[in-house]
Coordinates of C-alpha atoms (C1' of nucleotides) in Angstrom, one line a residue:
Chain A
X1 CA 0.0 0.0 0.0
X2 CA 1.5 3.3 -1.1
X3 CA 2.0 6.5 0.9
X4 CA -0.9 8.1 -0.9
X5 CA -3.4 5.5 0.2
X6 CA -2.1 5.4 3.8
X7 CA -2.4 9.1 4.0
X8 CA -6.0 9.0 2.7
X9 CA -7.0 6.3 5.2
X10 CA -5.4 8.3 8.0
X11 CA -7.3 11.5 7.0
X12 CA -10.5 9.5 6.8
X13 CA -10.2 8.1 10.3
X14 CA -9.1 11.5 11.6
X15 CA -12.2 13.0 10.2
X16 CA -14.4 10.3 11.7
X17 CA -12.8 10.6 15.1
X18 CA -13.0 14.4 15.1
X19 CA -16.6 14.4 14.0
X20 CA -17.7 11.7 16.4
X21 CA -16.2 13.6 19.3
X22 CA -17.7 16.9 18.3
X23 CA -21.1 15.3 17.7
X24 CA -21.1 13.8 21.2
X25 CA -19.8 17.0 22.8
X26 CA -22.1 19.6 21.2
X27 CA -24.8 17.6 19.3
X28 CA -25.0 16.5 15.7
X29 CA -27.1 19.3 14.2
X30 CA -25.1 22.0 15.9
X31 CA -21.8 20.7 14.6
X32 CA -20.9 22.1 11.3
X33 CA -18.8 20.6 8.5
X34 CA -16.5 23.7 8.8
X35 CA -15.8 22.8 12.5
X36 CA -15.0 19.2 11.7
X37 CA -12.7 20.2 8.9
X38 CA -11.1 22.8 11.1
X39 CA -10.1 20.2 13.8
X40 CA -8.6 17.9 11.2
X41 CA -7.0 20.9 9.4
X42 CA -8.6 20.2 6.1
X43 CA -10.7 22.4 3.9
X44 CA -14.5 21.9 4.1
X45 CA -14.4 21.0 0.4
X46 CA -12.1 18.1 1.1
X47 CA -14.5 16.8 3.7
X48 CA -17.1 16.3 1.0
X49 CA -14.5 14.3 -1.0
X50 CA -14.2 11.8 1.8
X51 CA -17.9 11.7 2.7
X52 CA -20.7 12.6 0.4
X53 CA -22.6 14.2 3.3
X54 CA -22.6 14.7 7.0
X55 CA -25.0 11.8 7.2
X56 CA -22.7 9.5 5.3
X57 CA -20.0 10.2 7.8
X58 CA -22.3 9.4 10.7
X59 CA -23.3 6.1 9.0
X60 CA -20.0 5.0 7.6
X61 CA -20.5 1.8 9.6
X62 CA -23.3 0.7 7.4
X63 CA -21.0 0.5 4.4
X64 CA -18.9 -2.1 6.2
X65 CA -21.8 -4.0 7.5
X66 CA -23.5 -4.3 4.2
X67 CA -20.3 -5.6 2.6
X68 CA -20.1 -8.3 5.2
X69 CA -23.7 -9.3 4.8
X70 CA -23.5 -9.5 1.0
X71 CA -20.2 -11.5 1.1
X72 CA -21.6 -14.0 3.7
X73 CA -24.7 -14.4 1.7
X74 CA -22.8 -15.3 -1.4
X75 CA -21.0 -18.0 0.5
X76 CA -24.1 -19.7 1.9
X77 CA -25.4 -22.7 0.1
X78 CA -28.0 -21.8 -2.5
X79 CA -30.6 -24.3 -1.2
X80 CA -30.4 -22.9 2.4
X81 CA -33.7 -21.3 3.4
X82 CA -33.4 -17.5 2.7
X83 CA -34.1 -16.3 6.3
X84 CA -31.6 -18.8 7.7
X85 CA -29.0 -17.5 5.3
X86 CA -29.7 -14.0 6.3
X87 CA -29.4 -14.8 10.0
X88 CA -26.0 -16.3 9.3
X89 CA -25.0 -13.1 7.5
X90 CA -26.2 -11.1 10.5
X91 CA -24.1 -13.3 12.8
X92 CA -21.1 -12.6 10.6
X93 CA -21.6 -8.8 11.2
X94 CA -21.8 -9.6 14.9
X95 CA -18.6 -11.6 14.9
X96 CA -16.9 -8.7 13.1
X97 CA -18.1 -6.3 15.8
X98 CA -16.9 -8.6 18.6
X99 CA -13.5 -9.0 17.0
X100 CA -13.0 -5.2 16.5
X101 CA -10.4 -4.0 18.9
X102 CA -9.0 -0.8 20.3
X103 CA -9.9 2.3 18.2
X104 CA -12.4 0.5 16.1
X105 CA -14.3 -0.7 19.1
X106 CA -14.2 2.8 20.6
X107 CA -15.6 4.2 17.4
X108 CA -18.4 1.7 17.5
X109 CA -19.4 2.6 21.0
X110 CA -19.3 6.3 20.3
X111 CA -21.5 5.8 17.3
X112 CA -24.0 3.9 19.4
X113 CA -24.0 6.6 22.0
X114 CA -24.5 9.1 19.2
X115 CA -27.5 7.3 17.8
X116 CA -29.0 6.9 21.2
X117 CA -28.8 10.6 21.8
X118 CA -30.2 11.6 18.3
X119 CA -33.5 10.1 17.3
X120 CA -33.1 12.0 14.1
X121 CA -30.0 10.1 13.2
X122 CA -31.8 6.8 13.8
X123 CA -34.1 7.9 11.0
X124 CA -31.1 8.4 8.7
X125 CA -29.8 5.1 9.8
X126 CA -32.9 3.2 8.8
X127 CA -33.0 5.1 5.6
X128 CA -29.5 3.8 4.8
X129 CA -30.9 0.4 5.9
X130 CA -33.6 0.6 3.3
X131 CA -30.9 0.9 0.6
X132 CA -29.3 -2.3 1.9
X133 CA -32.7 -3.9 2.0
X134 CA -33.2 -3.3 -1.7
X135 CA -29.9 -4.9 -2.5
X136 CA -30.7 -7.9 -0.3
X137 CA -34.1 -8.2 -2.0
X138 CA -32.3 -8.7 -5.3
X139 CA -30.1 -11.4 -3.9
X140 CA -32.9 -13.2 -2.1
X141 CA -35.2 -13.0 -5.1
X142 CA -32.5 -14.7 -7.2
X143 CA -32.1 -17.5 -4.6
X144 CA -35.9 -18.1 -4.6
X145 CA -36.1 -17.8 -8.3
X146 CA -38.7 -15.0 -7.9
X147 CA -39.2 -11.7 -9.5
X148 CA -38.2 -9.0 -7.0
X149 CA -40.7 -6.6 -8.4
X150 CA -43.6 -9.0 -7.7
X151 CA -42.8 -11.4 -4.9
X152 CA -44.0 -10.0 -1.6
X153 CA -42.5 -12.9 0.5
X154 CA -39.0 -12.0 -0.7
X155 CA -39.4 -8.5 0.6
X156 CA -41.0 -9.7 3.8
X157 CA -38.1 -12.0 4.5
X158 CA -35.6 -9.3 4.0
X159 CA -37.6 -6.7 6.0
X160 CA -37.9 -9.1 8.9
X161 CA -34.2 -9.8 8.8
X162 CA -33.3 -6.2 8.8
X163 CA -35.8 -5.5 11.6
X164 CA -34.1 -8.1 13.7
X165 CA -30.7 -6.5 13.2
X166 CA -32.0 -3.1 14.0
X167 CA -33.8 -4.2 17.2
X168 CA -30.6 -5.9 18.3
X169 CA -28.5 -2.9 17.7
X170 CA -30.9 -0.2 19.1
X171 CA -32.4 -2.0 22.1
X172 CA -31.7 -1.6 24.9
X173 CA -30.7 1.9 24.9
X174 CA -28.0 1.6 27.5
X175 CA -24.3 1.8 27.4
X176 CA -22.2 -1.4 27.7
X177 CA -19.1 -3.1 26.4
X178 CA -18.9 -4.3 22.9
X179 CA -19.4 -7.8 24.1
X180 CA -22.6 -6.9 25.9
X181 CA -24.0 -5.2 22.9
X182 CA -23.1 -8.2 20.7
X183 CA -24.8 -10.5 23.2
X184 CA -28.0 -8.4 22.9
X185 CA -27.8 -8.6 19.1
X186 CA -27.4 -12.4 19.3
X187 CA -30.4 -12.5 21.6
X188 CA -32.6 -10.7 19.2
X189 CA -31.6 -13.0 16.4
X190 CA -32.6 -16.0 18.5
X191 CA -35.8 -14.3 19.4
X192 CA -36.7 -13.7 15.8
X193 CA -35.9 -17.3 14.8
X194 CA -38.1 -18.6 17.6
X195 CA -40.9 -16.3 16.6
X196 CA -41.3 -17.5 13.0
X197 CA -43.0 -20.6 11.8
X198 CA -40.6 -23.2 10.5
X199 CA -40.5 -23.2 6.7
X200 CA -42.2 -19.9 6.4
X201 CA -39.5 -18.6 4.1
X202 CA -39.6 -21.3 1.5
Chain B
X1 CA -65.0 26.2 10.8
X2 CA -64.1 29.8 10.2
X3 CA -62.9 31.4 6.9
X4 CA -59.4 31.5 8.2
X5 CA -59.1 27.7 8.7
X6 CA -60.8 27.0 5.4
X7 CA -58.4 29.2 3.6
X8 CA -55.5 27.5 5.3
X9 CA -56.6 24.0 4.4
X10 CA -57.1 25.2 0.8
X11 CA -53.6 26.6 0.6
X12 CA -52.2 23.4 2.2
X13 CA -53.9 21.2 -0.4
X14 CA -52.9 23.6 -3.2
X15 CA -49.3 23.3 -2.1
X16 CA -49.4 19.5 -1.9
X17 CA -51.0 19.3 -5.4
X18 CA -48.6 21.7 -7.0
X19 CA -45.6 20.0 -5.4
X20 CA -46.8 16.5 -6.3
X21 CA -47.2 17.5 -10.0
X22 CA -43.9 19.2 -10.2
X23 CA -42.1 16.3 -8.5
X24 CA -43.6 13.8 -11.0
X25 CA -42.9 16.1 -13.9
X26 CA -39.3 17.1 -13.3
X27 CA -38.1 15.0 -10.4
X28 CA -38.1 15.5 -6.6
X29 CA -34.5 16.8 -6.2
X30 CA -34.7 19.2 -9.1
X31 CA -37.9 20.8 -7.9
X32 CA -37.2 23.8 -5.6
X33 CA -39.3 25.2 -2.9
X34 CA -39.3 28.4 -4.8
X35 CA -40.9 26.8 -7.8
X36 CA -43.6 25.2 -5.7
X37 CA -44.4 28.4 -3.9
X38 CA -44.4 30.2 -7.3
X39 CA -47.1 27.9 -8.7
X40 CA -49.4 28.4 -5.6
X41 CA -48.5 32.1 -5.5
X42 CA -47.2 32.0 -2.0
X43 CA -43.9 33.2 -0.7
X44 CA -41.2 30.5 0.0
X45 CA -41.2 31.6 3.6
X46 CA -44.9 30.7 3.9
X47 CA -44.2 27.3 2.4
X48 CA -42.1 26.5 5.5
X49 CA -44.9 27.5 7.7
X50 CA -47.1 24.8 6.2
X51 CA -44.5 22.2 6.0
X52 CA -41.4 22.0 8.1
X53 CA -39.4 20.7 5.1
X54 CA -39.6 19.5 1.6
X55 CA -39.5 15.9 3.0
X56 CA -42.4 16.7 5.3
X57 CA -44.5 17.7 2.3
X58 CA -43.7 14.5 0.4
X59 CA -44.6 12.4 3.5
X60 CA -47.6 14.3 4.7
X61 CA -49.5 11.0 4.3
X62 CA -47.6 9.5 7.2
X63 CA -49.1 12.0 9.7
X64 CA -52.6 10.8 8.8
X65 CA -51.7 7.1 8.8
X66 CA -50.0 7.3 12.2
X67 CA -53.0 9.0 13.7
X68 CA -55.3 6.2 12.5
X69 CA -53.0 3.6 13.9
X70 CA -52.7 5.1 17.3
X71 CA -56.5 5.7 17.5
X72 CA -57.3 2.2 16.4
X73 CA -54.8 0.7 18.9
X74 CA -56.4 2.7 21.7
X75 CA -59.7 1.1 20.9
X76 CA -58.5 -2.5 20.8
X77 CA -59.0 -4.6 23.9
X78 CA -56.0 -4.4 26.2
X79 CA -55.8 -8.2 26.5
X80 CA -55.6 -8.7 22.7
X81 CA -52.2 -10.0 21.6
X82 CA -50.1 -7.0 20.5
X83 CA -49.3 -8.1 17.0
X84 CA -53.0 -8.9 16.4
X85 CA -53.9 -5.4 17.6
X86 CA -51.3 -3.9 15.3
X87 CA -52.6 -5.8 12.3
X88 CA -56.1 -4.4 13.1
X89 CA -54.6 -0.9 13.1
X90 CA -53.0 -1.6 9.8
X91 CA -56.3 -2.8 8.3
X92 CA -57.8 0.4 9.6
X93 CA -55.3 2.4 7.5
X94 CA -56.2 0.2 4.6
X95 CA -59.9 0.9 5.0
X96 CA -59.2 4.6 5.1
X97 CA -57.2 4.3 1.8
X98 CA -59.9 2.3 0.2
X99 CA -62.6 4.8 1.2
X100 CA -60.7 7.8 0.0
X101 CA -62.3 9.3 -3.0
X102 CA -61.7 11.7 -5.8
X103 CA -58.8 14.1 -5.2
X104 CA -57.6 12.3 -2.1
X105 CA -57.3 9.0 -4.0
X106 CA -55.5 10.8 -6.8
X107 CA -53.0 12.3 -4.4
X108 CA -52.4 8.8 -2.9
X109 CA -51.7 7.4 -6.3
X110 CA -49.4 10.3 -7.3
X111 CA -47.5 9.8 -4.0
X112 CA -47.0 6.1 -4.7
X113 CA -45.7 6.9 -8.2
X114 CA -43.4 9.4 -6.7
X115 CA -42.0 7.0 -4.2
X116 CA -41.5 4.3 -6.9
X117 CA -39.5 6.8 -9.0
X118 CA -37.3 8.1 -6.1
X119 CA -35.5 5.5 -4.0
X120 CA -34.2 8.4 -2.0
X121 CA -37.6 9.3 -0.9
X122 CA -38.3 5.7 0.2
X123 CA -35.4 6.3 2.6
X124 CA -37.0 9.4 3.9
X125 CA -40.3 7.5 4.2
X126 CA -38.9 4.7 6.3
X127 CA -37.1 7.3 8.4
X128 CA -40.5 8.8 9.1
X129 CA -41.7 5.3 9.8
X130 CA -39.0 4.9 12.5
X131 CA -40.6 7.8 14.3
X132 CA -43.9 6.1 14.3
X133 CA -42.2 2.9 15.4
X134 CA -40.9 4.6 18.5
X135 CA -44.4 5.8 19.5
X136 CA -45.9 2.4 18.8
X137 CA -43.2 0.8 21.0
X138 CA -44.3 3.0 23.9
X139 CA -48.0 1.9 23.4
X140 CA -47.2 -1.8 23.0
X141 CA -44.8 -1.8 25.9
X142 CA -47.5 -0.4 28.1
X143 CA -49.9 -3.1 26.9
X144 CA -47.4 -5.8 27.7
X145 CA -46.4 -4.2 31.0
X146 CA -42.8 -4.0 29.8
X147 CA -40.1 -1.4 29.9
X148 CA -39.7 -0.1 26.4
X149 CA -36.0 0.6 27.0
X150 CA -35.3 -3.0 27.8
X151 CA -37.8 -5.4 26.2
X152 CA -36.6 -6.6 22.9
X153 CA -39.8 -8.5 22.0
X154 CA -41.8 -5.3 22.1
X155 CA -39.6 -3.7 19.6
X156 CA -39.5 -6.8 17.4
X157 CA -43.3 -6.9 17.4
X158 CA -43.6 -3.3 16.3
X159 CA -40.8 -3.6 13.8
X160 CA -42.4 -6.7 12.2
X161 CA -45.7 -4.9 12.0
X162 CA -44.2 -1.8 10.3
X163 CA -42.3 -4.0 7.9
X164 CA -45.5 -5.7 6.9
X165 CA -47.1 -2.3 6.2
X166 CA -44.1 -1.2 4.2
X167 CA -43.9 -4.3 2.1
X168 CA -47.6 -4.1 1.3
X169 CA -47.3 -0.5 0.3
X170 CA -44.1 -0.7 -1.8
X171 CA -44.4 -4.0 -3.4
X172 CA -45.1 -4.6 -6.2
X173 CA -43.8 -1.5 -7.9
X174 CA -46.4 -1.2 -10.5
X175 CA -49.3 1.2 -11.0
X176 CA -52.8 0.2 -10.2
X177 CA -56.1 1.4 -8.8
X178 CA -56.4 2.2 -5.2
X179 CA -58.4 -1.0 -4.8
X180 CA -55.6 -3.0 -6.3
X181 CA -53.0 -1.5 -4.1
X182 CA -55.2 -2.0 -1.0
X183 CA -55.6 -5.6 -2.0
X184 CA -51.9 -6.0 -2.1
X185 CA -51.5 -4.5 1.3
X186 CA -54.1 -6.9 2.7
X187 CA -52.3 -9.7 1.1
X188 CA -49.0 -8.8 2.9
X189 CA -50.9 -8.6 6.2
X190 CA -52.2 -12.2 5.7
X191 CA -48.7 -13.3 4.6
X192 CA -47.2 -11.9 7.8
X193 CA -49.8 -13.5 10.0
X194 CA -49.3 -16.9 8.4
X195 CA -45.5 -16.6 8.8
X196 CA -45.5 -16.1 12.6
X197 CA -45.8 -18.8 15.2
X198 CA -49.1 -18.5 17.1
X199 CA -48.6 -16.8 20.4
X200 CA -45.1 -15.5 19.6
X201 CA -46.1 -12.0 20.7
X202 CA -47.3 -12.8 24.2
Chain C
dA1 C1' 14.6 14.3 -12.7
dC2 C1' 10.4 14.4 -15.7
dT3 C1' 5.7 13.6 -16.5
dA4 C1' 1.2 12.0 -15.5
dT5 C1' -2.1 11.2 -12.0
dT6 C1' -4.4 12.2 -8.1
dC7 C1' -5.4 15.0 -4.1
dT8 C1' -6.3 19.5 -2.2
dG9 C1' -7.6 24.4 -1.5
dT10 C1' -10.0 28.5 -3.1
dC11 C1' -13.8 30.6 -5.1
dA12 C1' -18.4 30.8 -6.8
dT13 C1' -23.1 29.2 -6.6
dA14 C1' -27.6 26.8 -5.7
dG15 C1' -30.8 25.4 -2.4
dT16 C1' -32.8 24.4 2.3
dG17 C1' -34.3 26.0 6.5
dT18 C1' -34.9 29.8 10.4
dG19 C1' -35.3 34.2 13.1
dC20 C1' -37.1 38.7 13.0
dC21 C1' -40.1 42.4 12.1
dA22 C1' -43.5 45.0 9.6
dT23 C1' -47.8 44.5 7.3
dA24 C1' -52.1 42.5 5.8
dA25 C1' -56.1 39.7 6.7
dG26 C1' -59.5 37.4 9.6
dT27 C1' -62.0 37.5 14.3
dC28 C1' -64.7 39.3 17.8
dA29 C1' -66.4 42.7 20.7
dT30 C1' -69.4 46.9 21.2
Chain D
dA1 C1' -69.5 49.4 10.9
dT2 C1' -65.6 50.7 13.9
dG3 C1' -62.2 49.5 16.7
dA4 C1' -59.0 46.4 19.1
dC5 C1' -57.1 41.8 19.0
dT6 C1' -55.2 37.7 17.0
dT7 C1' -53.1 35.3 13.4
dA8 C1' -51.2 34.6 8.8
dT9 C1' -48.2 36.4 5.4
dG10 C1' -44.2 38.6 3.0
dG11 C1' -39.6 40.3 2.8
dC12 C1' -35.1 40.5 4.5
dA13 C1' -30.9 38.6 6.4
dC14 C1' -28.5 34.7 7.6
dA15 C1' -26.3 30.0 8.6
dC16 C1' -25.5 25.7 6.7
dT17 C1' -25.1 21.8 3.4
dA18 C1' -23.6 20.4 -1.0
dT19 C1' -21.6 20.8 -5.8
dG20 C1' -19.0 22.5 -9.9
dA21 C1' -14.8 24.6 -11.8
dC22 C1' -10.1 25.6 -11.8
dA23 C1' -5.4 26.1 -10.2
dG24 C1' -1.7 24.4 -7.6
dA25 C1' 0.6 20.8 -4.6
dA26 C1' 1.8 16.2 -3.5
dT27 C1' 2.7 11.5 -5.1
dA28 C1' 3.6 7.7 -8.5
dG29 C1' 5.9 5.5 -12.3
dT30 C1' 9.7 5.6 -15.4

DNA sequence: ACTATTCTGTCATAGTGTGCCATAAGTCAT
DNA sequence: ATGACTTATGGCACACTATGACAGAATAGT
């Protein structure tokens, strides 16, 4: 990896860290891009070259999570029931969170605190989730040999899966270690699996 | 109802209709508040007194839907299983849509076409839905005698219910009459009820 | 060291959203 | 009706997000 790419990654993380701290300190809305850029010593214009928007910065975690889900899904056997495959993908995200160490874990916890404090950001977060949902619907539809524009069950399977993930992440709204949060997410996955009728997703 | 209130309602509807038409004609993003205000012959400043944002205008339907859901929920017997009660509330929204006539129905159809054409707006729509979800979680938690900050099942019940609604509304992405769309929504409610294990929401 | 590529800063601009104050319109007494 | 009172509107200024265009600086490949 060249110097250029290392520098970019360093700037990217510096922006994230500066922004996260400012957000938690003085609120999301009342923190301006100019301020964030000022702390990192970068022009506001450059900020928008790293993140397409303030929202994108606050939700950078989704990009990573979506990647993991899509990769895991591609590796699952094609004849596995769709919802089961999705739950495996969710567990993969979970594992990734659990294994994150040091600065990454800290960022994760800060992000969680940020979302807890800003209901408005939860909205943006689920909006980002809707994007993931559309992509997942394509994949699941292909697995089921269905037309994603017509098959309601495909969309219901994906929506239920994303709901499970979201509930696990958002609830309960209390601080804890990464391990504790991961345990909660695992709990919600179990809960969802127990709630659904066997074979409902075939 | 006095002249003042009638005038306000008239302006409100005029703004909605002008906006909806402009959105469908030239796209949501590329339609400015100034344009909308211009068509209705109102100052841009006044626009923001009727709608807090451009998004709020595009999602005005949610306000109405949420109201119906909360009212219906309050009328359902307290000992009814939570998910069942929520499905009744959803059907109440459905009935309202089916019964809407003339201009209202037309607005509903335009809104649907708008959402179909703008994935970005779907995001805003589910973000608005998240707000509703939080309110419903409070109500359902009270029914179940649970703490909304701790009980995952409460959130899962609400999330599944909202997912059902969303799938019914969004899928399939094809035009149709109000009756056809309502039928699709009813279908997705049935699908969800069949998919869940009896008594899962107790 | 030379050149091409990529990143960055500066400037200009469009658009959303808000506070403030003066004015116009609707409401309600007498 | 006339007046006083309340509320809606318009106009202005302003902060902020976001994007396009261009020039200059840093890096990469040879």
